[in-house]
Coordinates of C-alpha atoms in Angstrom, one line a residue:
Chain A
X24 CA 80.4 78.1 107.8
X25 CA 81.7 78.1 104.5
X26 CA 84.7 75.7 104.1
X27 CA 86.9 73.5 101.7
X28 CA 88.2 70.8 102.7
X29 CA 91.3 68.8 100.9
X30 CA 91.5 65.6 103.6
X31 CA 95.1 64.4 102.0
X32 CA 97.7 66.9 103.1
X33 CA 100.6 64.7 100.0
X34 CA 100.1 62.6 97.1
X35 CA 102.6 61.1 95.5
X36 CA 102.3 59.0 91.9
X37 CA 104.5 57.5 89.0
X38 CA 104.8 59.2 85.7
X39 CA 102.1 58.2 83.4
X40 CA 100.0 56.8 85.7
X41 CA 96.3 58.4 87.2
X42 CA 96.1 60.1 90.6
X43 CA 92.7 61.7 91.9
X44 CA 93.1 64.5 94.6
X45 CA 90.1 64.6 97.0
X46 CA 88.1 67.6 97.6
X47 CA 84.7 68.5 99.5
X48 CA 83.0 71.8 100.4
X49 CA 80.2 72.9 102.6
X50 CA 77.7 75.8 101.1
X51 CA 74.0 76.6 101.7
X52 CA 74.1 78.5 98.2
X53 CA 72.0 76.8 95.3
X54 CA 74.5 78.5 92.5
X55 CA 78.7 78.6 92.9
X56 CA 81.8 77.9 91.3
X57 CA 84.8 75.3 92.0
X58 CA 88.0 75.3 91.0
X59 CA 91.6 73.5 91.1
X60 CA 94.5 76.0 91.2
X61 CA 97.9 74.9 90.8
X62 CA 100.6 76.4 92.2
X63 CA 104.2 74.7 91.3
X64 CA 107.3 75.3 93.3
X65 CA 107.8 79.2 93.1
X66 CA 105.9 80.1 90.6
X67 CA 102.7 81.8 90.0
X68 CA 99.2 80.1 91.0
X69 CA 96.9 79.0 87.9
X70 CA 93.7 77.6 87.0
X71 CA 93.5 73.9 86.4
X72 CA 89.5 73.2 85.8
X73 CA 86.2 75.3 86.9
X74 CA 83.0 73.6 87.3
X75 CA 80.0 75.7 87.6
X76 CA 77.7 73.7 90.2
X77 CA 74.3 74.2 88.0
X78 CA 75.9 72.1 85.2
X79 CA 75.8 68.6 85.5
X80 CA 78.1 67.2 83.5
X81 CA 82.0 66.9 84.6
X82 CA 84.2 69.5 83.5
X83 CA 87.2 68.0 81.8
X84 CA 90.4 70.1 80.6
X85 CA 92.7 67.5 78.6
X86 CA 94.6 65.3 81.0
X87 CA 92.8 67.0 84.1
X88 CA 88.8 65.9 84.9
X89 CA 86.9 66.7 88.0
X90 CA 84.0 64.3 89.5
X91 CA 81.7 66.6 90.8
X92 CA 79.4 65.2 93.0
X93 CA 76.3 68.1 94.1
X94 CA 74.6 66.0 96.6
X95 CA 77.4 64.7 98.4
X96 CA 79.3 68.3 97.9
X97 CA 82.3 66.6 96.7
X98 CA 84.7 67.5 93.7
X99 CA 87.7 65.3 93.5
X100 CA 90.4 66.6 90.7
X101 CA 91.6 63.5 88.3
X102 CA 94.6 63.8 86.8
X103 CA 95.5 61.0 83.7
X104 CA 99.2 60.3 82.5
X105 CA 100.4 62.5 85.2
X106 CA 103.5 64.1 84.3
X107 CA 107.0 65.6 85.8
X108 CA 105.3 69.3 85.5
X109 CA 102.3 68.3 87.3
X110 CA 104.2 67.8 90.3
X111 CA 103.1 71.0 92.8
X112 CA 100.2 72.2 95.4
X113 CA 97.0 71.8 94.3
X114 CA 94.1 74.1 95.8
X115 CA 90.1 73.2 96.3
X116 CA 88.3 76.5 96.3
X117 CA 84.6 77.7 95.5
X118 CA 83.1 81.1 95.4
X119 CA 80.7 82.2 98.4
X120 CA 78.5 84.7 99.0
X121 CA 78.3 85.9 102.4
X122 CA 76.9 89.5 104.0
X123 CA 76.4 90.4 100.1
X124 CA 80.0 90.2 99.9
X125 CA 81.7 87.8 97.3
X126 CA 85.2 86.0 98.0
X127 CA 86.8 82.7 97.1
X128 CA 87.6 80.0 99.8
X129 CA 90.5 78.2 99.5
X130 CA 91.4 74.5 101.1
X131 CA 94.1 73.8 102.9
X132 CA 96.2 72.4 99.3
X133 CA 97.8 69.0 98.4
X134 CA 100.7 68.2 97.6
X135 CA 101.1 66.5 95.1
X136 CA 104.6 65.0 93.5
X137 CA 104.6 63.0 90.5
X138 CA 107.9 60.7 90.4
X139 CA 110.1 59.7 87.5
Chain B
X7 CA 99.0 83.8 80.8
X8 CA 97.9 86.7 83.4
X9 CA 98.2 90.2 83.2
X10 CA 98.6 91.0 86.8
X11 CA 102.1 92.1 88.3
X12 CA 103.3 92.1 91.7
X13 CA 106.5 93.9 93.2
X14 CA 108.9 93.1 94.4
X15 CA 109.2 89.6 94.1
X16 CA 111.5 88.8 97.2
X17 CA 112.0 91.7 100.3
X18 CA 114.1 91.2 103.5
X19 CA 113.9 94.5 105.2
X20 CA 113.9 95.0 108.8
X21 CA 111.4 95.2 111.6
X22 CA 110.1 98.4 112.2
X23 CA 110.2 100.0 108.7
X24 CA 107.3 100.7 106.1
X25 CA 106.7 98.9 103.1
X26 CA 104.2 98.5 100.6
X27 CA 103.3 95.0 98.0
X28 CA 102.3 96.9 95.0
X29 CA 100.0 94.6 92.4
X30 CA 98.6 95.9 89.7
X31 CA 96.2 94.3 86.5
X32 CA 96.0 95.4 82.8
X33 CA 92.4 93.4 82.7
X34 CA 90.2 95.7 84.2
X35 CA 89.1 93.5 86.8
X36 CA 86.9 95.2 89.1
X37 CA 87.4 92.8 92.0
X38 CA 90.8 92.9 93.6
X39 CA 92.1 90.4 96.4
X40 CA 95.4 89.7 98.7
X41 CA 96.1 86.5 100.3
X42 CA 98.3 85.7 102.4
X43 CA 100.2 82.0 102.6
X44 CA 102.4 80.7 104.8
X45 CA 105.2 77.9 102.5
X46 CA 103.5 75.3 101.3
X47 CA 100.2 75.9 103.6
X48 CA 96.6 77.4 102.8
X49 CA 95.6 81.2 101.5
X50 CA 94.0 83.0 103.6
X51 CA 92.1 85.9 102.4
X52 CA 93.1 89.2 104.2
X53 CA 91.7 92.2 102.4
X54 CA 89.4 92.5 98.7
X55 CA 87.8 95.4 97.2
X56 CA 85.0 95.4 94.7
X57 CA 86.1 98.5 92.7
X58 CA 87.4 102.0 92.8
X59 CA 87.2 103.6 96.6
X60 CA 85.9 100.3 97.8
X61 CA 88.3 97.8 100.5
X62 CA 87.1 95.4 102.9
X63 CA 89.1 93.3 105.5
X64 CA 89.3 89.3 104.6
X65 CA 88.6 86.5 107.3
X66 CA 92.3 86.5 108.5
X67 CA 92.7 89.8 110.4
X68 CA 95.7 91.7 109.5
X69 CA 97.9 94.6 110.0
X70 CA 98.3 95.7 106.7
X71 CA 95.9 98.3 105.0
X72 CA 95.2 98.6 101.3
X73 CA 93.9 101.1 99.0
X74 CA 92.0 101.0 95.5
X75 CA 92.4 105.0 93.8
X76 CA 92.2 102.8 90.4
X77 CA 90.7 100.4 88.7
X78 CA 94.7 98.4 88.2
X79 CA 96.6 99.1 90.9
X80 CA 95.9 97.6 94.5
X81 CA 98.9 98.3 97.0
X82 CA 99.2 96.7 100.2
X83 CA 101.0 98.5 102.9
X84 CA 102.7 97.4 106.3
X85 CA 103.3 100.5 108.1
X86 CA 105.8 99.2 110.9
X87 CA 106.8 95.6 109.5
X88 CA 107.2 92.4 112.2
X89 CA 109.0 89.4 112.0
X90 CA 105.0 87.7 112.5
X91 CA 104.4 89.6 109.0
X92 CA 107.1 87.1 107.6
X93 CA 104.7 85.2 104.7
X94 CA 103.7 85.2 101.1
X95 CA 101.6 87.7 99.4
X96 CA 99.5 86.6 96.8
X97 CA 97.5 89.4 94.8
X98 CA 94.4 88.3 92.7
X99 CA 92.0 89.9 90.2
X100 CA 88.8 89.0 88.5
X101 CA 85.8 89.6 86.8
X102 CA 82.4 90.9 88.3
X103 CA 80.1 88.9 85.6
X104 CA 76.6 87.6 86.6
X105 CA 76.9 85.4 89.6
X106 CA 79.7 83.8 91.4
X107 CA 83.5 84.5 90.4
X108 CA 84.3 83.6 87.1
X109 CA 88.1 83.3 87.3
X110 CA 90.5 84.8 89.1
X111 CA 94.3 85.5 88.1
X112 CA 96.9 85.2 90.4
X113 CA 100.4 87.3 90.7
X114 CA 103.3 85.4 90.9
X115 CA 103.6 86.6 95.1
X116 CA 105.6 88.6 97.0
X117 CA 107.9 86.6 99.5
X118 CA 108.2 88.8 102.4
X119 CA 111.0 88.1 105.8
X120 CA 111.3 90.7 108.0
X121 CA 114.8 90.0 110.1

């Protein structure tokens, strides 16, 4: 089976300081995508980072950096100088393939509140 | 940032009637998806479509159908809704280009309560 798993159901941190959101996956394919969405209170689901697995290096998107780990099938989300905005669900997902067909798998989210 | 529109926003309507989620995308996005997500839980993928005239059902098995006539628009339709169809709808789009899915754009949901 193809799954996501996000083992920390809330997070909580202080403004400013660094929080890193947990993440691992389970794929037989050699070639995918990952991805942190964010999905504040209410409002519409976007795209915090994308790795593609064939790259080695870590993505990084200004405050926001993934460790992507192949081997161990881990991608934790990193986020620096966390702020009030960034306070909101945070989703683990990665593109599989399965009976030819193409869909993205979601984890279960965390939530994540940063506090004043 | 995305170009992809659901409606309406918020329904209450009552068990029994019909209702359709429309969602539609000005990017030309061949793949088309709805999830649905329970407050502040997982998405769970209930029906996609890989183009024109194509739908397929998603892992969590649902009541609602859907239909793809064009490229933008991707409806959803509940033909006698439940109080157990009581959940958000989450349309999403996104690009068929080279392997594995590039990005996909999310509308801003559909909260949907049937009393």
């Amino acid at each position: 089976a193809q799954t996501v798993t996000q083992s920390q159901p809330e997070m909580s941190v202080q403004e400013a300081e660094t929080v890193t959101l947990s993440c691992t996956y389970d794929t037989s394919e050699s070639n995918y995508y990952l991805f942190w969405y964010k999905q504040p209170p209410s409002r519409q689901m976007i795209l915090v980072i994308r790795q593609e697995a064939y790259k080695q290096q870590n993505a990084t998107e200004n405050r926001f950096s993934v460790n992507f780990q192949k081997a161990a099938k881990s991608f934790s989300l990193k986020i620096s100088d966390s702020q009030l905005g960034d306070t909101a669900m945070y989703f683990c997902a990665f593109t599989v393939t399965q009976g030819g067909s193409e869909k993205l798998v979601f984890g279960k989210g965390t939530k994540l509140t940063v506090n004043p | 940032e995305a170009d992809i529109y659901q409606t309406p926003r918020y329904l209450v309507i009552g068990t029994g009637k019909k209702i359709t989620l429309e969602c539609s995308q000005t990017m030309g996005h061949d793949k088309m998806y709805w999830y649905q997500q329970d407050p502040g839980m997982e998405l769970h993928l209930i029906h996609y479509s890989y183009g024109v005239n194509s739908t397929e059902k998603g892992d969590l098995s649902s009541e609602s159908t859907v239909s793809r006539i064009r490229t933008e628009h991707f409806p959803l339709t509940l033909e006698s809704a439940r109080p157990s169809h009581t959940s958000q709808y989450l349309c999403a789009s996104s690009e068929i280009k080279g392997q594995g899915v590039k990005r996909a754009f999310f509308g801003q949901g559909t909260r949907l309560t049937v009393v």
